[in-house]
Amino acid sequence: MPHHDQNHVTHHDDSQIRDAICGHVDWLRKFAVSLETGKLDRSAHDISCDDRCDFGQWLTTLRADPNDPAMEKLDVIKALHSRFHRYAGEIAGRLEAGEKENAHARFTSPAFKRVTNSLVLNLNDWRQDFKPLMV
C-alpha cells in the first residue's frame, strides 16, 4: 500500500479509491451470503463503524485542504461512507436479533440501494480528482 502523507494526497495515485470501490462491492457480496446463512463474520457494531475497513482507516488520515482540489469532496465522501456503514450495521443488527427476513428485506430495499449507489457513484467521481490533469 502506498504511503500517504497525513495532509497531502498525491493526485497521481487513485488506488485507495479504486480499492475502496472494489472492497465495498466485494464486501456487499459477502454480506448478502451472510444474510442467507444467518452468520456474520463481524459484529453489527463493527460493521456500523466506518473506520474498521481499510478505506475508512485511510480516510481518517486525510484532512481538508483548501489548496488541494481533490479534498473538496472529502467531507461528502466521509459522510456517505459513514452512512453506508451505519445502515449496513443496522441490517446486521436485525440479523443478530434473529430477524433474518427483516435483515434481508432491508438489504434489498430501495433505501439501502440508494445509500450503496450514492457511495459508489461519489467514489467514482472523486477518483477522477486524483488523476493527473491533462494539459
PDB file of C-alpha atoms in Angstrom:
ATOM      1  CA  MET A   1       0.000   0.000   0.000  1.00  0.00           C
ATOM      2  CA  PRO A   2       1.468   3.380  -0.977  1.00  0.00           C
ATOM      3  CA  HIS A   3       2.357   5.773   1.828  1.00  0.00           C
ATOM      4  CA  HIS A   4       0.307   8.944   2.004  1.00  0.00           C
ATOM      5  CA  ASP A   5       1.412  11.993   3.918  1.00  0.00           C
ATOM      6  CA  GLN A   6      -1.214  12.858   6.512  1.00  0.00           C
ATOM      7  CA  ASN A   7      -2.055  16.223   4.990  1.00  0.00           C
ATOM      8  CA  HIS A   8      -1.357  15.723   1.308  1.00  0.00           C
ATOM      9  CA  VAL A   9      -2.687  13.320  -1.250  1.00  0.00           C
ATOM     10  CA  THR A  10      -0.870  12.558  -4.461  1.00  0.00           C
ATOM     11  CA  HIS A  11      -3.210  13.200  -7.366  1.00  0.00           C
ATOM     12  CA  HIS A  12      -1.433  10.622  -9.480  1.00  0.00           C
ATOM     13  CA  ASP A  13      -2.487   7.798  -7.195  1.00  0.00           C
ATOM     14  CA  ASP A  14      -6.165   6.918  -7.111  1.00  0.00           C
ATOM     15  CA  SER A  15      -5.513   3.345  -5.952  1.00  0.00           C
ATOM     16  CA  GLN A  16      -7.013   3.868  -2.479  1.00  0.00           C
ATOM     17  CA  ILE A  17     -10.310   4.937  -4.012  1.00  0.00           C
ATOM     18  CA  ARG A  18     -10.253   2.175  -6.625  1.00  0.00           C
ATOM     19  CA  ASP A  19      -9.572  -0.342  -3.879  1.00  0.00           C
ATOM     20  CA  ALA A  20     -12.369   1.150  -1.774  1.00  0.00           C
ATOM     21  CA  ILE A  21     -14.897   0.727  -4.567  1.00  0.00           C
ATOM     22  CA  CYS A  22     -13.825  -2.877  -5.182  1.00  0.00           C
ATOM     23  CA  GLY A  23     -13.614  -3.624  -1.474  1.00  0.00           C
ATOM     24  CA  HIS A  24     -17.084  -2.341  -0.666  1.00  0.00           C
ATOM     25  CA  VAL A  25     -18.660  -4.097  -3.649  1.00  0.00           C
ATOM     26  CA  ASP A  26     -16.923  -7.369  -2.693  1.00  0.00           C
ATOM     27  CA  TRP A  27     -17.995  -6.934   0.923  1.00  0.00           C
ATOM     28  CA  LEU A  28     -21.615  -6.436  -0.169  1.00  0.00           C
ATOM     29  CA  ARG A  29     -21.489  -9.797  -1.961  1.00  0.00           C
ATOM     30  CA  LYS A  30     -20.173 -11.469   1.200  1.00  0.00           C
ATOM     31  CA  PHE A  31     -22.750  -9.637   3.300  1.00  0.00           C
ATOM     32  CA  ALA A  32     -25.520 -10.989   1.051  1.00  0.00           C
ATOM     33  CA  VAL A  33     -24.236 -14.524   1.693  1.00  0.00           C
ATOM     34  CA  SER A  34     -24.154 -13.795   5.440  1.00  0.00           C
ATOM     35  CA  LEU A  35     -27.782 -12.741   5.281  1.00  0.00           C
ATOM     36  CA  GLU A  36     -28.670 -16.023   3.584  1.00  0.00           C
ATOM     37  CA  THR A  37     -26.722 -18.195   6.024  1.00  0.00           C
ATOM     38  CA  GLY A  38     -27.561 -16.093   9.079  1.00  0.00           C
ATOM     39  CA  LYS A  39     -23.881 -15.936  10.095  1.00  0.00           C
ATOM     40  CA  LEU A  40     -21.889 -12.694  10.156  1.00  0.00           C
ATOM     41  CA  ASP A  41     -18.102 -12.614  10.037  1.00  0.00           C
ATOM     42  CA  ARG A  42     -18.100  -9.493  12.262  1.00  0.00           C
ATOM     43  CA  SER A  43     -20.455  -7.997  14.800  1.00  0.00           C
ATOM     44  CA  ALA A  44     -23.124  -5.498  13.803  1.00  0.00           C
ATOM     45  CA  HIS A  45     -21.276  -2.941  15.905  1.00  0.00           C
ATOM     46  CA  ASP A  46     -18.051  -3.479  13.941  1.00  0.00           C
ATOM     47  CA  ILE A  47     -19.920  -3.265  10.648  1.00  0.00           C
ATOM     48  CA  SER A  48     -21.517   0.029  11.687  1.00  0.00           C
ATOM     49  CA  CYS A  49     -18.114   1.618  12.412  1.00  0.00           C
ATOM     50  CA  ASP A  50     -16.787   3.495   9.389  1.00  0.00           C
ATOM     51  CA  ASP A  51     -13.154   3.280  10.492  1.00  0.00           C
ATOM     52  CA  ARG A  52     -12.752  -0.511  10.611  1.00  0.00           C
ATOM     53  CA  CYS A  53     -12.316  -1.082   6.859  1.00  0.00           C
ATOM     54  CA  ASP A  54      -9.067  -0.203   5.062  1.00  0.00           C
ATOM     55  CA  PHE A  55     -10.694   2.699   3.237  1.00  0.00           C
ATOM     56  CA  GLY A  56     -12.195   4.109   6.421  1.00  0.00           C
ATOM     57  CA  GLN A  57      -8.816   3.954   8.122  1.00  0.00           C
ATOM     58  CA  TRP A  58      -7.250   5.795   5.180  1.00  0.00           C
ATOM     59  CA  LEU A  59      -9.994   8.445   5.267  1.00  0.00           C
ATOM     60  CA  THR A  60      -9.181   9.213   8.892  1.00  0.00           C
ATOM     61  CA  THR A  61      -5.657  10.238   7.826  1.00  0.00           C
ATOM     62  CA  LEU A  62      -6.918  12.855   5.364  1.00  0.00           C
ATOM     63  CA  ARG A  63      -7.597  16.482   6.153  1.00  0.00           C
ATOM     64  CA  ALA A  64      -9.471  19.086   4.152  1.00  0.00           C
ATOM     65  CA  ASP A  65      -7.047  21.376   2.351  1.00  0.00           C
ATOM     66  CA  PRO A  66      -8.281  24.494   0.521  1.00  0.00           C
ATOM     67  CA  ASN A  67      -5.229  24.269  -1.767  1.00  0.00           C
ATOM     68  CA  ASP A  68      -5.977  20.701  -2.791  1.00  0.00           C
ATOM     69  CA  PRO A  69      -8.952  20.379  -5.180  1.00  0.00           C
ATOM     70  CA  ALA A  70      -9.212  16.624  -4.533  1.00  0.00           C
ATOM     71  CA  MET A  71     -10.028  17.347  -0.900  1.00  0.00           C
ATOM     72  CA  GLU A  72     -13.073  19.494  -1.725  1.00  0.00           C
ATOM     73  CA  LYS A  73     -15.273  16.385  -1.652  1.00  0.00           C
ATOM     74  CA  LEU A  74     -13.658  14.840   1.423  1.00  0.00           C
ATOM     75  CA  ASP A  75     -16.446  15.713   3.873  1.00  0.00           C
ATOM     76  CA  VAL A  76     -19.109  14.443   1.462  1.00  0.00           C
ATOM     77  CA  ILE A  77     -17.244  11.158   0.962  1.00  0.00           C
ATOM     78  CA  LYS A  78     -16.742  10.714   4.707  1.00  0.00           C
ATOM     79  CA  ALA A  79     -20.452  11.332   5.338  1.00  0.00           C
ATOM     80  CA  LEU A  80     -21.566   8.893   2.614  1.00  0.00           C
ATOM     81  CA  HIS A  81     -19.112   6.240   3.793  1.00  0.00           C
ATOM     82  CA  SER A  82     -20.288   6.644   7.385  1.00  0.00           C
ATOM     83  CA  ARG A  83     -23.932   6.444   6.301  1.00  0.00           C
ATOM     84  CA  PHE A  84     -23.239   3.237   4.357  1.00  0.00           C
ATOM     85  CA  HIS A  85     -21.625   1.574   7.380  1.00  0.00           C
ATOM     86  CA  ARG A  86     -24.330   2.786   9.754  1.00  0.00           C
ATOM     87  CA  TYR A  87     -27.064   1.382   7.523  1.00  0.00           C
ATOM     88  CA  ALA A  88     -25.211  -1.918   6.990  1.00  0.00           C
ATOM     89  CA  GLY A  89     -24.730  -2.146  10.750  1.00  0.00           C
ATOM     90  CA  GLU A  90     -28.466  -1.730  11.286  1.00  0.00           C
ATOM     91  CA  ILE A  91     -29.121  -4.570   8.840  1.00  0.00           C
ATOM     92  CA  ALA A  92     -26.550  -6.752  10.605  1.00  0.00           C
ATOM     93  CA  GLY A  93     -28.218  -5.881  13.912  1.00  0.00           C
ATOM     94  CA  ARG A  94     -31.522  -7.253  12.622  1.00  0.00           C
ATOM     95  CA  LEU A  95     -29.737 -10.464  11.671  1.00  0.00           C
ATOM     96  CA  GLU A  96     -28.095 -10.706  15.102  1.00  0.00           C
ATOM     97  CA  ALA A  97     -31.555 -10.270  16.655  1.00  0.00           C
ATOM     98  CA  GLY A  98     -32.740 -13.308  14.705  1.00  0.00           C
ATOM     99  CA  GLU A  99     -34.772 -11.242  12.254  1.00  0.00           C
ATOM    100  CA  LYS A 100     -33.358 -12.821   9.100  1.00  0.00           C
ATOM    101  CA  GLU A 101     -36.282 -11.852   6.844  1.00  0.00           C
ATOM    102  CA  ASN A 102     -36.252  -8.269   8.131  1.00  0.00           C
ATOM    103  CA  ALA A 103     -32.494  -8.037   7.541  1.00  0.00           C
ATOM    104  CA  HIS A 104     -32.843  -9.395   4.015  1.00  0.00           C
ATOM    105  CA  ALA A 105     -35.711  -7.010   3.257  1.00  0.00           C
ATOM    106  CA  ARG A 106     -33.629  -4.035   4.432  1.00  0.00           C
ATOM    107  CA  PHE A 107     -30.619  -5.224   2.422  1.00  0.00           C
ATOM    108  CA  THR A 108     -32.675  -5.432  -0.792  1.00  0.00           C
ATOM    109  CA  SER A 109     -34.656  -2.247  -0.091  1.00  0.00           C
ATOM    110  CA  PRO A 110     -34.503   0.771  -2.408  1.00  0.00           C
ATOM    111  CA  ALA A 111     -33.223   2.800   0.564  1.00  0.00           C
ATOM    112  CA  PHE A 112     -30.090   0.660   1.041  1.00  0.00           C
ATOM    113  CA  LYS A 113     -29.547   0.508  -2.721  1.00  0.00           C
ATOM    114  CA  ARG A 114     -29.594   4.335  -2.788  1.00  0.00           C
ATOM    115  CA  VAL A 115     -27.067   4.510   0.053  1.00  0.00           C
ATOM    116  CA  THR A 116     -24.801   1.994  -1.679  1.00  0.00           C
ATOM    117  CA  ASN A 117     -25.128   3.512  -5.150  1.00  0.00           C
ATOM    118  CA  SER A 118     -24.575   7.019  -3.824  1.00  0.00           C
ATOM    119  CA  LEU A 119     -21.331   5.959  -2.149  1.00  0.00           C
ATOM    120  CA  VAL A 120     -20.022   4.138  -5.227  1.00  0.00           C
ATOM    121  CA  LEU A 121     -21.022   6.916  -7.648  1.00  0.00           C
ATOM    122  CA  ASN A 122     -19.392   9.568  -5.492  1.00  0.00           C
ATOM    123  CA  LEU A 123     -16.254   7.475  -5.048  1.00  0.00           C
ATOM    124  CA  ASN A 124     -16.016   7.087  -8.832  1.00  0.00           C
ATOM    125  CA  ASP A 125     -16.471  10.828  -9.246  1.00  0.00           C
ATOM    126  CA  TRP A 126     -13.914  11.598  -6.514  1.00  0.00           C
ATOM    127  CA  ARG A 127     -11.464   9.197  -8.093  1.00  0.00           C
ATOM    128  CA  GLN A 128     -11.282  11.440 -11.163  1.00  0.00           C
ATOM    129  CA  ASP A 129      -9.942  14.273  -8.981  1.00  0.00           C
ATOM    130  CA  PHE A 130      -6.907  12.141  -8.150  1.00  0.00           C
ATOM    131  CA  LYS A 131      -5.908  11.595 -11.743  1.00  0.00           C
ATOM    132  CA  PRO A 132      -3.343  13.907 -13.326  1.00  0.00           C
ATOM    133  CA  LEU A 133      -4.773  16.811 -15.275  1.00  0.00           C
ATOM    134  CA  MET A 134      -4.278  16.572 -18.998  1.00  0.00           C
ATOM    135  CA  VAL A 135      -2.514  19.672 -20.276  1.00  0.00           C
TER     136      VAL A 135
END
